[in-house]
């Protein structure tokens, strides 16, 4: 509850769930990554295990399956996304103006 100073400025206290109040700043990047690959339902499990996006990149298939209990389908999707992110970090594409 003590780590949500900035959050409480944006939302009223009664809109914050007690279970989410300790999730910390890592929740948003992790949530965005998992949502982008259709696995947003797994966000609370990773947050409970104190796994942020950096830690997620270090997980093995064994960690996801045996330790976290993730079924084969979601586990394979997540591992593919992790590998794609790792490749993008190692060999970034040229940046171009998207004209948004």
XYZ file of N, CA and C in Angstrom:
300
model
N 0.820 -1.189 0.000
C 0.000 0.000 0.000
C 0.859 1.246 0.000
N 2.081 1.151 0.523
C 2.946 2.319 0.577
C 3.580 2.656 -0.765
N 3.557 1.751 -1.735
C 4.220 1.980 -3.012
C 3.290 2.565 -4.075
N 2.055 2.920 -3.705
C 1.109 3.383 -4.719
C 0.863 4.887 -4.671
N 1.859 5.661 -4.266
C 1.705 7.108 -4.178
C 1.287 7.739 -5.485
N 1.989 7.419 -6.572
C 1.655 7.978 -7.878
C 0.329 7.437 -8.386
N 0.057 6.170 -8.102
C -1.191 5.561 -8.559
C -2.387 6.255 -7.918
N -2.290 6.549 -6.622
C -3.427 7.152 -5.941
C -3.702 8.567 -6.435
N -2.695 9.218 -7.044
C -2.943 10.534 -7.631
C -3.826 10.420 -8.873
N -3.719 9.303 -9.591
C -4.476 9.119 -10.825
C -5.856 8.541 -10.571
N -5.991 7.695 -9.549
C -7.257 7.061 -9.239
C -7.601 7.270 -7.776
N -8.874 7.247 -7.503
C -9.316 7.326 -6.119
C -8.954 6.028 -5.413
N -8.715 6.098 -4.105
C -8.309 4.919 -3.347
C -9.316 3.780 -3.442
N -10.620 4.099 -3.497
C -11.616 3.029 -3.523
C -11.629 2.289 -4.865
N -10.964 2.829 -5.898
C -10.890 2.157 -7.181
C -9.713 1.187 -7.250
N -8.815 1.266 -6.273
C -7.657 0.384 -6.249
C -7.987 -0.891 -5.488
N -7.677 -2.018 -6.084
C -7.898 -3.298 -5.425
C -6.759 -3.575 -4.459
N -7.069 -4.128 -3.298
C -6.032 -4.457 -2.335
C -5.031 -5.450 -2.902
N -5.484 -6.387 -3.724
C -4.583 -7.401 -4.272
C -3.609 -6.802 -5.291
N -3.977 -5.681 -5.914
C -3.099 -5.056 -6.896
C -2.198 -3.983 -6.298
N -2.454 -3.569 -5.074
C -1.739 -2.428 -4.517
C -0.263 -2.693 -4.316
N 0.164 -3.946 -4.226
C 1.572 -4.247 -4.022
C 2.263 -4.679 -5.317
N 1.592 -4.534 -6.457
C 2.157 -5.025 -7.708
C 3.359 -4.213 -8.154
N 3.456 -2.957 -7.794
C 4.615 -2.142 -8.102
C 4.645 -1.684 -9.548
N 5.676 -0.930 -9.905
C 5.763 -0.341 -11.235
C 6.007 -1.357 -12.354
N 6.504 -2.562 -12.037
C 6.787 -3.542 -13.075
C 5.518 -4.102 -13.710
N 4.401 -3.905 -13.082
C 3.142 -4.464 -13.563
C 2.779 -3.979 -14.963
N 2.993 -2.722 -15.257
C 2.530 -2.190 -16.537
C 3.298 -2.756 -17.726
N 4.632 -2.846 -17.671
C 5.363 -3.390 -18.818
C 5.085 -4.880 -18.974
N 4.988 -5.590 -17.880
C 4.657 -7.010 -17.937
C 3.255 -7.202 -18.500
N 2.310 -6.416 -18.010
C 0.929 -6.532 -18.485
C 0.846 -6.240 -19.978
N 1.535 -5.204 -20.425
C 1.493 -4.861 -21.855
C 2.070 -5.996 -22.707
N 3.176 -6.580 -22.259
C 3.801 -7.673 -23.005
C 2.864 -8.870 -23.079
N 2.305 -9.269 -21.950
C 1.416 -10.435 -21.925
C 0.126 -10.176 -22.697
N -0.405 -8.964 -22.604
C -1.624 -8.612 -23.334
C -1.373 -8.648 -24.845
N -0.206 -8.188 -25.266
C 0.125 -8.151 -26.694
C 0.152 -9.544 -27.307
N 0.435 -10.561 -26.494
C 0.483 -11.927 -27.031
C -0.728 -12.753 -26.604
N -1.730 -12.082 -26.032
C -2.977 -12.756 -25.688
C -2.924 -13.575 -24.410
N -1.969 -13.285 -23.535
C -1.832 -14.043 -22.292
C -2.001 -13.159 -21.054
N -2.839 -12.119 -21.167
C -3.021 -11.180 -20.057
C -3.584 -11.850 -18.800
N -4.271 -12.974 -18.957
C -4.818 -13.677 -17.792
C -3.721 -14.186 -16.861
N -2.519 -14.306 -17.363
C -1.402 -14.802 -16.556
C -0.708 -13.698 -15.761
N -1.035 -12.441 -16.012
C -0.375 -11.332 -15.332
C -0.401 -11.465 -13.811
N -1.555 -11.726 -13.185
C -1.560 -11.816 -11.707
C -0.629 -12.900 -11.167
N -0.512 -14.015 -11.870
C 0.374 -15.102 -11.426
C 1.829 -14.637 -11.423
N 2.248 -13.959 -12.494
C 3.621 -13.466 -12.566
C 3.869 -12.381 -11.519
N 2.904 -11.511 -11.325
C 3.044 -10.446 -10.323
C 3.180 -11.058 -8.929
N 2.363 -12.064 -8.619
C 2.458 -12.740 -7.315
C 3.831 -13.360 -7.091
N 4.415 -13.863 -8.164
C 5.737 -14.497 -8.070
C 6.870 -13.472 -8.190
N 6.518 -12.176 -8.223
C 7.489 -11.079 -8.331
C 8.317 -11.182 -9.624
N 7.662 -11.597 -10.704
C 8.312 -11.706 -12.001
C 7.943 -10.481 -12.827
N 8.944 -9.663 -13.124
C 8.729 -8.510 -14.004
C 9.169 -8.915 -15.414
N 9.165 -7.970 -16.337
C 9.497 -8.309 -17.723
C 10.940 -8.793 -17.843
N 11.851 -8.195 -17.085
C 13.249 -8.625 -17.127
C 13.388 -10.070 -16.633
N 12.727 -10.402 -15.523
C 12.772 -11.763 -14.997
C 12.079 -12.734 -15.947
N 11.005 -12.286 -16.589
C 10.282 -13.135 -17.534
C 11.209 -13.599 -18.649
N 12.090 -12.706 -19.088
C 13.027 -13.033 -20.163
C 14.023 -14.121 -19.750
N 14.173 -14.360 -18.468
C 15.126 -15.347 -17.966
C 14.499 -16.719 -17.700
N 13.182 -16.811 -17.774
C 12.503 -18.061 -17.441
C 12.713 -19.129 -18.512
N 12.829 -20.360 -18.063
C 12.961 -21.490 -18.977
C 11.587 -22.134 -19.186
N 11.524 -23.057 -20.130
C 10.268 -23.785 -20.349
C 9.893 -24.564 -19.086
N 10.887 -25.098 -18.389
C 10.653 -25.818 -17.138
C 10.059 -24.892 -16.075
N 10.599 -23.674 -15.974
C 10.061 -22.702 -15.010
C 8.578 -22.446 -15.278
N 8.253 -22.236 -16.539
C 6.875 -21.908 -16.905
C 5.927 -23.090 -16.683
N 6.370 -24.271 -17.038
C 5.505 -25.441 -16.946
C 5.452 -26.045 -15.560
N 6.605 -26.453 -15.051
C 6.637 -27.185 -13.781
C 6.473 -26.275 -12.563
N 7.088 -25.103 -12.599
C 7.042 -24.217 -11.434
C 5.770 -23.370 -11.419
N 5.423 -22.764 -12.558
C 4.266 -21.869 -12.615
C 2.984 -22.575 -13.064
N 3.098 -23.802 -13.535
C 1.913 -24.561 -13.929
C 1.245 -24.080 -15.203
N 2.016 -23.493 -16.106
C 1.447 -22.989 -17.355
C 1.277 -24.148 -18.336
N 0.079 -24.318 -18.906
C -0.150 -25.391 -19.889
C 0.713 -25.201 -21.137
N 0.850 -26.259 -21.916
C 1.736 -26.270 -23.073
C 1.439 -25.159 -24.088
N 0.178 -24.949 -24.443
C -0.162 -23.941 -25.460
C 0.298 -22.535 -25.087
N -0.153 -22.011 -23.942
C 0.302 -20.687 -23.532
C 1.817 -20.619 -23.315
N 2.387 -21.706 -22.821
C 3.829 -21.750 -22.576
C 4.596 -21.588 -23.878
N 4.169 -22.264 -24.935
C 4.840 -22.161 -26.236
C 4.682 -20.758 -26.827
N 3.476 -20.163 -26.683
C 3.257 -18.801 -27.174
C 4.183 -17.825 -26.460
N 4.297 -17.975 -25.149
C 5.133 -17.071 -24.365
C 6.602 -17.251 -24.718
N 7.054 -18.479 -24.859
C 8.453 -18.722 -25.218
C 8.777 -18.149 -26.593
N 7.849 -18.256 -27.540
C 8.041 -17.677 -28.872
C 8.167 -16.158 -28.778
N 7.281 -15.530 -27.985
C 7.324 -14.078 -27.828
C 8.609 -13.636 -27.129
N 9.059 -14.399 -26.146
C 10.314 -14.084 -25.455
C 11.480 -14.161 -26.436
N 11.508 -15.205 -27.252
C 12.582 -15.336 -28.241
C 12.555 -14.205 -29.262
N 11.354 -13.821 -29.708
C 11.235 -12.718 -30.662
C 11.703 -11.403 -30.034
N 11.368 -11.182 -28.763
C 11.803 -9.967 -28.073
C 13.315 -9.973 -27.898
N 13.867 -11.118 -27.546
C 15.316 -11.253 -27.376
C 16.033 -10.929 -28.692
N 15.512 -11.451 -29.811
C 16.101 -11.173 -31.123
C 15.994 -9.693 -31.478
N 14.862 -9.073 -31.156
C 14.674 -7.653 -31.451
C 15.636 -6.791 -30.642
N 15.926 -7.205 -29.429
C 16.865 -6.456 -28.592
C 18.291 -6.616 -29.121
N 18.638 -7.831 -29.542
C 19.991 -8.102 -30.034
C 20.239 -7.491 -31.406
N 19.226 -7.481 -32.271
C 19.361 -6.949 -33.629
C 18.186 -6.021 -33.940
N 18.208 -4.804 -33.376
C 17.071 -3.895 -33.596
C 16.971 -3.441 -35.056
N 15.740 -3.282 -35.516
C 15.489 -2.761 -36.858
C 15.736 -1.265 -36.862
N 15.860 -0.714 -38.076
C 15.968 0.731 -38.197
C 14.681 1.385 -37.717
N 14.837 2.528 -37.083
C 13.657 3.269 -36.605
C 13.196 4.203 -37.718
N 11.899 4.167 -38.006
C 11.352 5.070 -39.021
C 10.137 5.775 -38.455
N 9.815 6.910 -39.019
C 8.671 7.695 -38.578
C 7.386 6.973 -38.994
N 6.543 6.655 -38.004
C 5.296 5.947 -38.308
C 4.161 6.896 -38.660
N 4.376 8.186 -38.491
C 3.391 9.224 -38.783
C 2.057 8.979 -38.108
N 2.118 8.720 -36.820
C 0.890 8.487 -36.054
C 0.106 9.749 -35.850
